[in-house]
Coordinates of C-alpha atoms in Angstrom, one line a residue:
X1 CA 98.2 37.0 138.0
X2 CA 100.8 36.1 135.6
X3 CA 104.2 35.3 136.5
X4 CA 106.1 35.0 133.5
X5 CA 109.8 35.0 133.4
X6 CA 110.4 37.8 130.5
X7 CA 114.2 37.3 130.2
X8 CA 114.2 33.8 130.2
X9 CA 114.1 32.0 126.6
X10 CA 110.5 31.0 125.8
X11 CA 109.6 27.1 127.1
X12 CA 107.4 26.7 123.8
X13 CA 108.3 28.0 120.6
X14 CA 106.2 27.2 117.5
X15 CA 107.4 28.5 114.0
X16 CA 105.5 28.6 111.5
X17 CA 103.9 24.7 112.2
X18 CA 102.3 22.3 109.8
X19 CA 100.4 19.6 110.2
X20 CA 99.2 17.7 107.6
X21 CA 97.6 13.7 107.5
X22 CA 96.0 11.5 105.4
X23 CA 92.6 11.1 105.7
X24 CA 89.9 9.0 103.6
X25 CA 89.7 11.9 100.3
X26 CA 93.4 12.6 100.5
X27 CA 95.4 15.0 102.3
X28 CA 93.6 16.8 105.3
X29 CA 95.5 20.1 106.2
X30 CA 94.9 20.5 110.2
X31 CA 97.3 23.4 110.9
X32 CA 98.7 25.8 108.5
X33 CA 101.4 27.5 109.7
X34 CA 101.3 28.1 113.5
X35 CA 104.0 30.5 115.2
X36 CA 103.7 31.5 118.7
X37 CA 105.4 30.8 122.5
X38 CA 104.7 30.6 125.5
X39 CA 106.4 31.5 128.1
X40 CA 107.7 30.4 131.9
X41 CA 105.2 30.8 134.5
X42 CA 102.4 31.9 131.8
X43 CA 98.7 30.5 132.1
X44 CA 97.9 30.3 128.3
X45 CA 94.1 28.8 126.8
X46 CA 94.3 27.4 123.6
X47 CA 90.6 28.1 122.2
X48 CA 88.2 27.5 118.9
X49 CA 85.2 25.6 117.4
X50 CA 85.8 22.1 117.2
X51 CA 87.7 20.7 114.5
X52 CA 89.6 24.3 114.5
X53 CA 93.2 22.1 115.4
X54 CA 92.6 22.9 119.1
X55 CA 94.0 19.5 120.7
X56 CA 96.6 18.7 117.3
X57 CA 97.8 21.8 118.5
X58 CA 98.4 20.6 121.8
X59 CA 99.6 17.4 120.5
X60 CA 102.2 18.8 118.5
X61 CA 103.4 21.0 121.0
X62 CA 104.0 18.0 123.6
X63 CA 105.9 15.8 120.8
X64 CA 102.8 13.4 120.9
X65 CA 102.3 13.7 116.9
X66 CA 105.2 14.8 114.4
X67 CA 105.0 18.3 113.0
X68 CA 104.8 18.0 108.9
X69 CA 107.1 21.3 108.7
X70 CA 108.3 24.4 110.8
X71 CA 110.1 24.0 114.3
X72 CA 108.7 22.9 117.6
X73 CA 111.3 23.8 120.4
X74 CA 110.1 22.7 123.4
X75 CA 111.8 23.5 126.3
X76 CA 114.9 24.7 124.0
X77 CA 115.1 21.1 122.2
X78 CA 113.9 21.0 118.5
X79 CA 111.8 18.0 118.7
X80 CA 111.1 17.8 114.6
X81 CA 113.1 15.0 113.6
X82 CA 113.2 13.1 116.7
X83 CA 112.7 9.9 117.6
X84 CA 110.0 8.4 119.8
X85 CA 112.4 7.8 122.4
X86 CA 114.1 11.3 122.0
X87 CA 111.1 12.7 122.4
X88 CA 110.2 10.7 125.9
X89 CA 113.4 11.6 126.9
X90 CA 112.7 15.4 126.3
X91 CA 109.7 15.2 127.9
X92 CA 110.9 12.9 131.1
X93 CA 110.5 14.7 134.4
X94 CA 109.9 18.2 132.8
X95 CA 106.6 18.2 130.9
X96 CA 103.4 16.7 132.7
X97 CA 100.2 16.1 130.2
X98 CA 96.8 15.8 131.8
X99 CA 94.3 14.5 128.8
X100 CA 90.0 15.0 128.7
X101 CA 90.0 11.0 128.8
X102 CA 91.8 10.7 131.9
X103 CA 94.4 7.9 130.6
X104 CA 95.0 6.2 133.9
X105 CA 96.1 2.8 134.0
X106 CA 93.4 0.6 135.0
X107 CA 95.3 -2.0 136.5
X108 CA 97.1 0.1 138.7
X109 CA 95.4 2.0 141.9
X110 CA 95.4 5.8 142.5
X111 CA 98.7 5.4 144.4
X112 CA 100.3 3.8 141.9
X113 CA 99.1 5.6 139.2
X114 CA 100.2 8.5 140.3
X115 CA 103.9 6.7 142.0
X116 CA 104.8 5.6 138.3
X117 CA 105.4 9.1 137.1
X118 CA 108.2 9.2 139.6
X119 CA 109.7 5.9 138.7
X120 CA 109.2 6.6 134.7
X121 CA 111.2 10.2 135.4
X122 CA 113.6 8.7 137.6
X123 CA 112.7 10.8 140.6
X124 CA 112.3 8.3 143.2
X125 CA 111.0 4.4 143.5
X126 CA 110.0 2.3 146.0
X127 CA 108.9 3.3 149.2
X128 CA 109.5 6.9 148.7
X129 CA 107.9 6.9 145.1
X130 CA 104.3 5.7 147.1
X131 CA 104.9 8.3 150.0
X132 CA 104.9 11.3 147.6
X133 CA 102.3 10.2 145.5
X134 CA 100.3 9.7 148.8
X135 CA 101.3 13.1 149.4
X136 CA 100.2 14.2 146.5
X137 CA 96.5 12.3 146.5
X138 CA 95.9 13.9 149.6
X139 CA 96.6 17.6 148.2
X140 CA 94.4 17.1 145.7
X141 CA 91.9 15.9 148.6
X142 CA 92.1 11.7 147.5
X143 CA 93.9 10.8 150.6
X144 CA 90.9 8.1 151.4
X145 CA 91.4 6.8 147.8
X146 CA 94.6 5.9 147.2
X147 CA 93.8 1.9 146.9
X148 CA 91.0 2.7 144.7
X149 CA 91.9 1.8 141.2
X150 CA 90.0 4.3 138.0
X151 CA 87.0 2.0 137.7
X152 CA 86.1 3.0 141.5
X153 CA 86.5 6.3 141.3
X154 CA 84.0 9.0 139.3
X155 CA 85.3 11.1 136.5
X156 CA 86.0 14.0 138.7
X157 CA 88.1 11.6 140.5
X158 CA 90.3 10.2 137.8
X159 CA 91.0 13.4 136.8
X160 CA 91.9 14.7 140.0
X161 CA 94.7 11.3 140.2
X162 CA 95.6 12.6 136.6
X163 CA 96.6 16.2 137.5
X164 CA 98.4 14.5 140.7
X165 CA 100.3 12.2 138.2
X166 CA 100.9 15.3 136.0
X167 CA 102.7 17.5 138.8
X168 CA 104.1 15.6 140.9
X169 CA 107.0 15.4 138.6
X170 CA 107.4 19.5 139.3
X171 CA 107.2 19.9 135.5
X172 CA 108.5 23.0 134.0
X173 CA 105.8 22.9 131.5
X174 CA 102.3 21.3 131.8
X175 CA 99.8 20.4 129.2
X176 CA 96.2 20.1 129.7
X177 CA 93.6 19.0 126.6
X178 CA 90.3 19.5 127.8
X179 CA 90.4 18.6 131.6
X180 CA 87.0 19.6 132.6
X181 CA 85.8 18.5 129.0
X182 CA 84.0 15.3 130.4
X183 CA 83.2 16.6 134.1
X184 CA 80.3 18.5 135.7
X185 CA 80.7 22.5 136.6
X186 CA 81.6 21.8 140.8
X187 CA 84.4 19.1 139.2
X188 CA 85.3 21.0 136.4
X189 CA 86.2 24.0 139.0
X190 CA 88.0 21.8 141.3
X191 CA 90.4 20.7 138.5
X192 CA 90.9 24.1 137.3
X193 CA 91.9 25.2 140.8
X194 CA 94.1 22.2 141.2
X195 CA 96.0 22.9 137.9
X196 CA 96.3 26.7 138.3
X197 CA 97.8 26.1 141.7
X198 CA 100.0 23.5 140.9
X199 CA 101.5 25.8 137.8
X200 CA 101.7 28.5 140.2
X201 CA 103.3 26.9 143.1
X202 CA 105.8 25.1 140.6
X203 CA 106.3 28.2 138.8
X204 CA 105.3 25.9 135.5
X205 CA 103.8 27.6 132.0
X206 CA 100.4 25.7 131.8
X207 CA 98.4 25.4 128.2
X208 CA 94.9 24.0 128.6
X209 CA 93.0 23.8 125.2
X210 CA 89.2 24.5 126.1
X211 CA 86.2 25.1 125.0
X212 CA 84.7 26.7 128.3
X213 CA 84.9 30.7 127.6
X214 CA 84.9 30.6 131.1
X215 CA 88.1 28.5 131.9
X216 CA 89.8 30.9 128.9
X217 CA 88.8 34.4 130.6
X218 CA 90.8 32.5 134.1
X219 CA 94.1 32.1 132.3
X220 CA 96.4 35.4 131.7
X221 CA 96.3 34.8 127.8
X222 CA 94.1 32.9 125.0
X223 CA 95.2 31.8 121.8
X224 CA 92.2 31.2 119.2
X225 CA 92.6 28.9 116.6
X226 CA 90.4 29.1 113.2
X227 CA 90.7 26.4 111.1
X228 CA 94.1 25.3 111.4
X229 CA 95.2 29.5 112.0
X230 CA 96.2 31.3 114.7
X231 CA 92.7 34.2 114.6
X232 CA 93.9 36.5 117.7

């Protein structure tokens, strides 16, 4: 069930977004003028054939890659225009982003992994920084793998250490590109739960961009792109 908070100013609000880059033949127009929000609380899927702008969408939306024109006001800062380092700082302890290839570091174990988000976001360091992210490990059921590091641990795994290191933070607003993309159905589950949860619990609008009709019909609302357009 949804639990938006309908009086509250949107945490995502997209205004008529472009996004255009240079590919080999010229200029490659990936979306074409995207408006929409999202609001506290809300579930939303982000859905449409590949190549449909699906995960530039996402990328946009999280101030990973520039807009080319419109307004992206994430969180109530307009992030067109900002600096790389403006843009972390918007994002620092507020917005968690859990991507299909798992982006762990692979020098680093589970723990730690997941402790640096604190430390990065200023939340804690140190001793208490490795007790919550033990904390964390074991709610999403990798208590016994916290000295693992990623190359020890299967995909479903990594992932699992990736939504811990998303949330942990107690974001207000959590991204998610394909997270069962690379996982078998009983992992691919699992992380649904864990993210659906986690949003719930922290009362935190989630976006997942899928392809899994069936990960789309769990959310409260689906956004479908078509080539570069918002189609419903």
């Amino acid at each position: 069930m949804c639990c938006t908070l309908l009086n509250s100013p949107p945490v995502l609000l997209l205004q008529n977004v472009t996004l255009s880059l240079r590919g080999a033949d010229g200029m490659v127009h990936i979306l074409k003028g995207i408006n929409g929000e999202i609001q506290a609380g809300e579930i939303v899927a982000v859905t449409g054939r590949s190549g449909s702008g699906k995960s530039s969408l996402l990328a946009v939306s999280a101030g990973l890659e520039p807009a080319t024109s419109g307004s992206v006001k994430l969180l109530g800062q307009e992030l067109v225009g900002l600096s790389e380092d403006q843009l972390a700082k918007v994002r620092r302890g507020q917005v968690g982003i859990v991507f299909q290839s798992f982006h762990l570091l692979p020098n680093m174990t589970a723990l730690e992994n997941v402790a640096t988000a604190l430390e990065t976001a200023d939340i804690a360091t140190g001793k208490p920084a490795r007790q919550a992210a033990k904390e964390a490990l074991e709610r999403v059921g990798l208590g016994h793998r916290i000295t693992h590091y990623p190359s020890q641990l299967s995909g479903g795994e990594q992932q699992r250490v990736a939504v811990a290191r998303a949330t942990i933070i107690k974001p207000r607003l959590i991204f998610a590109d394909e997270p069962t993309g690379n996982l078998d159905q009983a992992a691919g589950l699992s992380v649904r739960d864990l993210l659906f949860e986690a949003a719930r619990e922290q009362g935190a609008a989630l976006v997942l961009v899928t392809h899994e009709a069936s990960l789309a019909a769990a959310c409260d609302r689906v956004i479908a792109l078509e080539d570069g357009l918002v189609a419903s």
